[in-house]
Tab-separated table of C-alpha atoms and ligand atoms in Angstrom:
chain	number	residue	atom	x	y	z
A	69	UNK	CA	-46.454	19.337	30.048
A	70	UNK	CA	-43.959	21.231	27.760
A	71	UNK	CA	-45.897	23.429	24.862
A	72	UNK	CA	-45.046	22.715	21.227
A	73	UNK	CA	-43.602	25.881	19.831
A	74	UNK	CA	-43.380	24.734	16.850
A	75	UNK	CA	-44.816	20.917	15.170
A	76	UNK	CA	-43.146	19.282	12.010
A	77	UNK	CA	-45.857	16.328	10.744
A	78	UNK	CA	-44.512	14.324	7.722
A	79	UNK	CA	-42.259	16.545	6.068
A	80	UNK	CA	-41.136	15.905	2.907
A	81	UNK	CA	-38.907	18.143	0.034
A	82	UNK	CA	-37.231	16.750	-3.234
A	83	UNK	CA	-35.130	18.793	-4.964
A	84	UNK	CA	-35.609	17.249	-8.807
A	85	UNK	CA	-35.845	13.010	-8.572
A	86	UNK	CA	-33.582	12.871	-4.873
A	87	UNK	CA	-35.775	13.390	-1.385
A	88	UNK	CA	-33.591	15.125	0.620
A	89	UNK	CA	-36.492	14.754	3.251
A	90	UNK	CA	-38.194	11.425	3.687
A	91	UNK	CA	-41.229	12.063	6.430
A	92	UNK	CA	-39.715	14.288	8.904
A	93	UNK	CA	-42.012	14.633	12.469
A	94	UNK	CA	-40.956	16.523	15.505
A	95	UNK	CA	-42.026	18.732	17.710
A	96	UNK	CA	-39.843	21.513	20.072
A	97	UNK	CA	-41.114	22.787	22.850
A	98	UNK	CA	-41.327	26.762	24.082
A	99	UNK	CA	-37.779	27.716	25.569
A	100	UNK	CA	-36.031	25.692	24.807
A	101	UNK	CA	-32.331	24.802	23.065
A	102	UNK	CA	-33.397	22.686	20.352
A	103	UNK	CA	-30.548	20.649	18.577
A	104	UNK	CA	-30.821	19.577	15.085
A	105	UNK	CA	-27.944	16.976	14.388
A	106	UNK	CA	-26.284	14.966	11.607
A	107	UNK	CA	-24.162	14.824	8.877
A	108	UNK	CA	-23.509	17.257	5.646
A	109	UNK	CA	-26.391	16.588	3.642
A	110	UNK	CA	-28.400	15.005	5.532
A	111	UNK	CA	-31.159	17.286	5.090
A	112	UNK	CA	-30.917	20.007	8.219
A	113	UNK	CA	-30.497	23.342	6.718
A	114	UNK	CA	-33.260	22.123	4.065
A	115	UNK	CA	-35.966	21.129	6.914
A	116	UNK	CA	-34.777	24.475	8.970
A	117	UNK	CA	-35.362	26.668	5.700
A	118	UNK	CA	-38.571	26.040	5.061
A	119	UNK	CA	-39.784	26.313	8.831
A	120	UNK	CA	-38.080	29.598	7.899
A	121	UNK	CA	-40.543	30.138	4.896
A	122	UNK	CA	-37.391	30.939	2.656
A	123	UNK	CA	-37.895	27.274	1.033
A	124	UNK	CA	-41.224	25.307	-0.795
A	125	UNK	CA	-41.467	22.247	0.900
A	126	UNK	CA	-43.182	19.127	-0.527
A	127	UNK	CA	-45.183	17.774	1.443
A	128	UNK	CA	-45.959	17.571	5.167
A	129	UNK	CA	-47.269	19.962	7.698
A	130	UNK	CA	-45.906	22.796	9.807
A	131	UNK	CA	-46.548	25.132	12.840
A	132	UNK	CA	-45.224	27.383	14.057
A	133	UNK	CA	-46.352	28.968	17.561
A	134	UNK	CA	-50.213	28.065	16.558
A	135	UNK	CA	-49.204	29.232	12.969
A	136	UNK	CA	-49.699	27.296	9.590
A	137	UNK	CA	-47.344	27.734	7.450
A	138	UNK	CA	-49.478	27.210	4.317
A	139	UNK	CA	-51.837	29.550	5.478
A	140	UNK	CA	-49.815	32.484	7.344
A	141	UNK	CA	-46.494	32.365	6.438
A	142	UNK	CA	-46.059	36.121	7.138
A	143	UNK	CA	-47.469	35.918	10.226
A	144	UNK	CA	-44.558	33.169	10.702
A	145	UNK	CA	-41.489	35.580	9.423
A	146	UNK	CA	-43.162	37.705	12.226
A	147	UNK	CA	-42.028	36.124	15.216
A	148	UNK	CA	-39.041	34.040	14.155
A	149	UNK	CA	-35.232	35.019	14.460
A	150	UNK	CA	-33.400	34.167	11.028
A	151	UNK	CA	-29.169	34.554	10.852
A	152	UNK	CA	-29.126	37.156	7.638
A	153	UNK	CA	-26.682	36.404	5.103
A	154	UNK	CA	-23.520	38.621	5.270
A	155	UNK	CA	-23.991	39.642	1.961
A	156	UNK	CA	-26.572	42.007	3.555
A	157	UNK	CA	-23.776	43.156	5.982
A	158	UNK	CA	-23.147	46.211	3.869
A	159	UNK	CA	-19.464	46.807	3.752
A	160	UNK	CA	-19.366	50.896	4.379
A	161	UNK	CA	-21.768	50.437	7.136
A	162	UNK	CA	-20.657	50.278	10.971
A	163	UNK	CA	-22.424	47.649	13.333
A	164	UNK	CA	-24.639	50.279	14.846
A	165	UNK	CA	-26.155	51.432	11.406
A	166	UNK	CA	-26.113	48.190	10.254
A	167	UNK	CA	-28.670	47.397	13.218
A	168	UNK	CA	-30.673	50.526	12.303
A	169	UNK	CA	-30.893	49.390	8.789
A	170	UNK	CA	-31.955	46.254	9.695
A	171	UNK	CA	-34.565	47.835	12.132
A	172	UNK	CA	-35.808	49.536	9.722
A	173	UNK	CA	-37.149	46.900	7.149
A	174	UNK	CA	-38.245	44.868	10.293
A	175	UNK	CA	-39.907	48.445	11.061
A	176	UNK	CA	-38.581	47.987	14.993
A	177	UNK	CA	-37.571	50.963	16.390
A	178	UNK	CA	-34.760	49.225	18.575
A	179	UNK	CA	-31.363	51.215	20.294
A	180	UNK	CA	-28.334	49.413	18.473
A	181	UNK	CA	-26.141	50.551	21.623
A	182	UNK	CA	-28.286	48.581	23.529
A	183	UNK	CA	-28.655	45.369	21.260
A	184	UNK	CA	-25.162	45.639	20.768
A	185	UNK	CA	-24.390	45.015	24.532
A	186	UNK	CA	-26.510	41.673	24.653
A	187	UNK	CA	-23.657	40.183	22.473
A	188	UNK	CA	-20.524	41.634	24.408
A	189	UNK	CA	-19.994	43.819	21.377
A	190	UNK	CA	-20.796	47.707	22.280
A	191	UNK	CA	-17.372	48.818	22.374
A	192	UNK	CA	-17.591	47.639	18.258
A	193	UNK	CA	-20.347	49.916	17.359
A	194	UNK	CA	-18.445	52.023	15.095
A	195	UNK	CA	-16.139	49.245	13.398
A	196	UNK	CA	-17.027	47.376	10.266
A	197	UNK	CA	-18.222	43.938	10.212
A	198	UNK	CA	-15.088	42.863	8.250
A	199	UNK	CA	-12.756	44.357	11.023
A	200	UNK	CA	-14.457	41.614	13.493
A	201	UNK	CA	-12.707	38.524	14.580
A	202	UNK	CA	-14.402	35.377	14.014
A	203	UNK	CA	-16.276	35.137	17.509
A	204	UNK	CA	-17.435	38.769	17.590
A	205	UNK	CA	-19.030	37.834	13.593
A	206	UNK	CA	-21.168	35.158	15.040
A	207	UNK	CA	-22.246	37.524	17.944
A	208	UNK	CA	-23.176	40.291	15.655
A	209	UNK	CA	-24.922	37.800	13.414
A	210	UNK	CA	-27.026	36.396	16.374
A	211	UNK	CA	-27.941	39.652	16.987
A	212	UNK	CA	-29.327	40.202	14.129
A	213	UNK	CA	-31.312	37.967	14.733
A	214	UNK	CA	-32.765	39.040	17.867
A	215	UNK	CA	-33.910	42.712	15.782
A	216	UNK	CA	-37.434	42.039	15.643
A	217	UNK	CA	-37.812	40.528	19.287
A	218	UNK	CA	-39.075	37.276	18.026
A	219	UNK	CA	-39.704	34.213	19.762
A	220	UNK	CA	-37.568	31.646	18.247
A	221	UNK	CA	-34.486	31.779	16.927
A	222	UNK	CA	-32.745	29.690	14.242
A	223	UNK	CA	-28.694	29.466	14.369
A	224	UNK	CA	-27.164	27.400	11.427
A	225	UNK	CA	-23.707	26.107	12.595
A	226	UNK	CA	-22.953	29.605	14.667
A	227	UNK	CA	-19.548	28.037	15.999
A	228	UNK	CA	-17.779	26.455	13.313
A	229	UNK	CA	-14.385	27.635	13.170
A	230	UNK	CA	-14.124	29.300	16.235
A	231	UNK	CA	-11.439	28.698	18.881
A	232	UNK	CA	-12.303	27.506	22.105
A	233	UNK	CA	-13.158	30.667	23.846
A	234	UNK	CA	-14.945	31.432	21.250
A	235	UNK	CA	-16.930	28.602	21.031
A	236	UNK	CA	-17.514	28.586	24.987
A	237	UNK	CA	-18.731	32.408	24.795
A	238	UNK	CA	-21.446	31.622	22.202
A	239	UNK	CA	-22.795	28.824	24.609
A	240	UNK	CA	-23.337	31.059	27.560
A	241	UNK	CA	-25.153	34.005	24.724
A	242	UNK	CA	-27.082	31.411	23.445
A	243	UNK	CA	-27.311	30.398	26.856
A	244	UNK	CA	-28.481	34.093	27.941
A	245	UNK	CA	-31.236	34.368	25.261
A	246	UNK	CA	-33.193	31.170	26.360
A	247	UNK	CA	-32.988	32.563	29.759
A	248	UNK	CA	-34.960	35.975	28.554
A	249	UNK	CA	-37.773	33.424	26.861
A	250	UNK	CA	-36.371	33.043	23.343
A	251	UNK	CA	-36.631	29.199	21.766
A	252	UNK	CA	-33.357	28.306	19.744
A	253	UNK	CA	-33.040	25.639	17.459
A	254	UNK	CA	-29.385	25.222	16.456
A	255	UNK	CA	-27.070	23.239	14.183
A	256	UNK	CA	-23.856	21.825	14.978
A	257	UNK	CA	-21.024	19.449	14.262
A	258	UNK	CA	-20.323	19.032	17.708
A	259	UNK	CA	-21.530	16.199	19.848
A	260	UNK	CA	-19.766	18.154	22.978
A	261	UNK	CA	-21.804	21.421	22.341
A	262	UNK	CA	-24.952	19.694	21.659
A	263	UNK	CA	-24.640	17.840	24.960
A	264	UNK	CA	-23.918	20.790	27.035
A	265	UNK	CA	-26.494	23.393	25.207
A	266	UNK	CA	-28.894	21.164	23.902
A	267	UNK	CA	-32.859	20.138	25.974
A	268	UNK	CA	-33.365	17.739	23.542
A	269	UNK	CA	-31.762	16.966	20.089
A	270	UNK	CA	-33.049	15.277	16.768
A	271	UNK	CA	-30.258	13.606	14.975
A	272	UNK	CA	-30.946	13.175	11.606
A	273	UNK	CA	-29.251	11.106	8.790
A	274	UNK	CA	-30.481	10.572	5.095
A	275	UNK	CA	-33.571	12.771	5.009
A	276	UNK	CA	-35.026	10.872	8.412
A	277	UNK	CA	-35.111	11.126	12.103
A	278	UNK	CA	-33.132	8.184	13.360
A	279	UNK	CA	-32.984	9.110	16.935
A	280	UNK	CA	-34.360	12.479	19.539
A	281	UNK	CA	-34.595	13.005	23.154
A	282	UNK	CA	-32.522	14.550	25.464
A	283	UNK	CA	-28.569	13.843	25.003
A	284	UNK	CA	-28.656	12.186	28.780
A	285	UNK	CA	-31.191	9.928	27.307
A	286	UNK	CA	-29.447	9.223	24.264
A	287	UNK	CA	-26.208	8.237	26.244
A	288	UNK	CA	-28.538	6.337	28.322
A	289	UNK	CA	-30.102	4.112	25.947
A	290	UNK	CA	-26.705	3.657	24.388
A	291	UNK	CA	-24.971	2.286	27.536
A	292	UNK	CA	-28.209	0.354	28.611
A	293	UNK	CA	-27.602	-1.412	25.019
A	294	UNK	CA	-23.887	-2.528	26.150
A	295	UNK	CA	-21.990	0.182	24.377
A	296	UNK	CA	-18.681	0.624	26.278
A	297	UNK	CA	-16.116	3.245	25.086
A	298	UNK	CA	-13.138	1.497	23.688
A	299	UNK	CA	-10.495	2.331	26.520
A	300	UNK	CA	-10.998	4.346	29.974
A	301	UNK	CA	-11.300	7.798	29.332
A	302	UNK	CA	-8.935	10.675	30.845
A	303	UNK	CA	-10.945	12.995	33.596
A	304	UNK	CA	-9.968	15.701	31.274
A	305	UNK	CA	-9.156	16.418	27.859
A	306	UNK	CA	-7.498	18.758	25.469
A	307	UNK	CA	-9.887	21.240	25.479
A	308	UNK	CA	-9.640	21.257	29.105
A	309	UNK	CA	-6.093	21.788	29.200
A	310	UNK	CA	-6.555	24.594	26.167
A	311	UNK	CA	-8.638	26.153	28.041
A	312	UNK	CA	-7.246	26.283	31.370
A	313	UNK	CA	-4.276	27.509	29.860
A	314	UNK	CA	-5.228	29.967	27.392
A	315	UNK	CA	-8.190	31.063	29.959
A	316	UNK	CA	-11.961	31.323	29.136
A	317	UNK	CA	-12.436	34.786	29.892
A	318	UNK	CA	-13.979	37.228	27.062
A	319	UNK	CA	-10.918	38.422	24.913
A	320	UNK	CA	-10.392	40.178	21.934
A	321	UNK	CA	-11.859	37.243	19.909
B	623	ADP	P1	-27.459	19.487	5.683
B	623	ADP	O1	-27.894	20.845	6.092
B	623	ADP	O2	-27.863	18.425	6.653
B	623	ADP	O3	-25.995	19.422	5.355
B	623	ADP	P2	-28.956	20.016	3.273
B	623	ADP	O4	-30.349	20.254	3.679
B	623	ADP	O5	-28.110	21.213	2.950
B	623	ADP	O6	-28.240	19.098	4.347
B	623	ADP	O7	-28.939	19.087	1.989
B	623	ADP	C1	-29.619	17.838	1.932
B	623	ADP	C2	-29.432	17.219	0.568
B	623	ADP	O8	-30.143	17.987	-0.401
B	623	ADP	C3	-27.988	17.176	0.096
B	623	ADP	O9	-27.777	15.973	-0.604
B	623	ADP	C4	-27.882	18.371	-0.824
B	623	ADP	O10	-26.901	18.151	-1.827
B	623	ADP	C5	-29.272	18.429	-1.416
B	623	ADP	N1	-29.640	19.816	-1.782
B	623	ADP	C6	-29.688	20.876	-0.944
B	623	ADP	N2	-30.101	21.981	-1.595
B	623	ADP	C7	-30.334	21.609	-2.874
B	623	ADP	C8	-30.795	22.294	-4.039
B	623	ADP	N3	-31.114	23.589	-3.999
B	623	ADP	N4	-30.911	21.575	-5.173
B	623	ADP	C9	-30.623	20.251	-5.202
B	623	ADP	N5	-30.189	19.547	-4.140
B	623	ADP	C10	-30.045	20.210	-2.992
């Protein structure tokens, strides 16, 4: 039986008169890739924020790891993995002391060279965060993340905007930091990702859970309810040919 890392009973947040969460439940389990689906404004980034204590909900209960969040929600900011703003990322700082800030009010006493290789990005120790392409910002920003060793992390969207290699090299990291233990619950756009990272996925719409399970399932139950796809589908697609061109290798993204 798969633990519940962390439970979400009946959660509800209005912001004014709307309810941008109508009665959320759902549980995800220890280790592993948790996908959080749906449109803009459908109420994601609202129901992750205030697992993340940074937002009052409503109503509704949480845990997290054994934790209640009305109770202990220090205890909670203890073990979780939050994606700092880059406002934070101070611009005279380098990578490395931006880690050892960071350390520092997370009182860890962690080697930035060595974080820094976890996300492929030790050879940028001494550049500036503003020098860093698009892929290696995400990278640096999951690792900061990973600062005070929790166990969960929460990634908001880390691969919009990224090119293809890009994108592929943040699914093996994330990838990576499952395998060491870490739970991730993610955000994304796209249905491709979700399916290929994803154990199980909620997809919200409107404040409510219309659908979860595991994407297999999902396409299961869609087919078994006489969905066909519109016209045969290629074996491969343009992606596919992007990226067997272009190569998937890590490059100077
Ligand atoms: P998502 O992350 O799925 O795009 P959000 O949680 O950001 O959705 O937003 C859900 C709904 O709540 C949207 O209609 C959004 O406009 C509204 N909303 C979000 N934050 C606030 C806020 N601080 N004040 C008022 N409305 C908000």
């Amino acid at each position: 039986m798969a633990k519940a890392i962390i439970t979400v009973k009946d959660l509800h947040k209005k912001y004014g008169d709307f309810e941008a969460v109508k009665g959320l439940s759902f549980e995800v389990y220890e280790g592993e890739i948790f996908g959080l689906l749906g449109p803009n404004g459908a109420g994601k980034s609202t129901t992750l924020e205030i697992i993340e204590t940074l937002r009052e909900k409503t109503s509704g209960e949480i845990w997290v790891d054994g934790i209640n969040l009305d109770e202990s929600p220090n205890e909670i900011k203890k073990i979780i993995g939050v994606q700092l703003q880059t406002s934070g990322y101070y611009p005279g700082l380098n990578l490395s002391e931006l880690i050892t800030l960071f350390a520092g009010l997370y009182n860890e006493d962690i080697d930035p060279g060595k974080l820094l290789d976890t996300v492929n990005l030790r050879d940028k120790a001494k550049a500036k965060y503003k020098e860093l392409s698009g892929g290696q910002k995400q990278r640096f920003s999951i690792a900061t993340t990973l600062i005070n060793k929790p166990r969960i992390i929460f990634l908001d969207e880390p691969t919009t905007g990224l090119d293809p290699q890009a994108r592929r090299n943040l699914w093996d990291l994330v990838q990576q930091i499952r395998e060491q233990g870490t739970t991730v619950i993610i955000t994304t756009h796209y249905m491709d990702e979700a399916e290929v990272l994803c154990d199980r996925v909620a997809i919200v719409d409107s404040g409510r859970i219309i659908a979860q399970g595991s994407p297999d399932k999902l396409i299961d139950d869609l087919v078994a309810s006489g969905f066909e796809r519109p016209k045969e589908v290629k074996k491969a697609n343009l992606e596919d040919v992007f990226i067997q061109l272009t190569g998937h290798a890590l490059r100077g993204e």
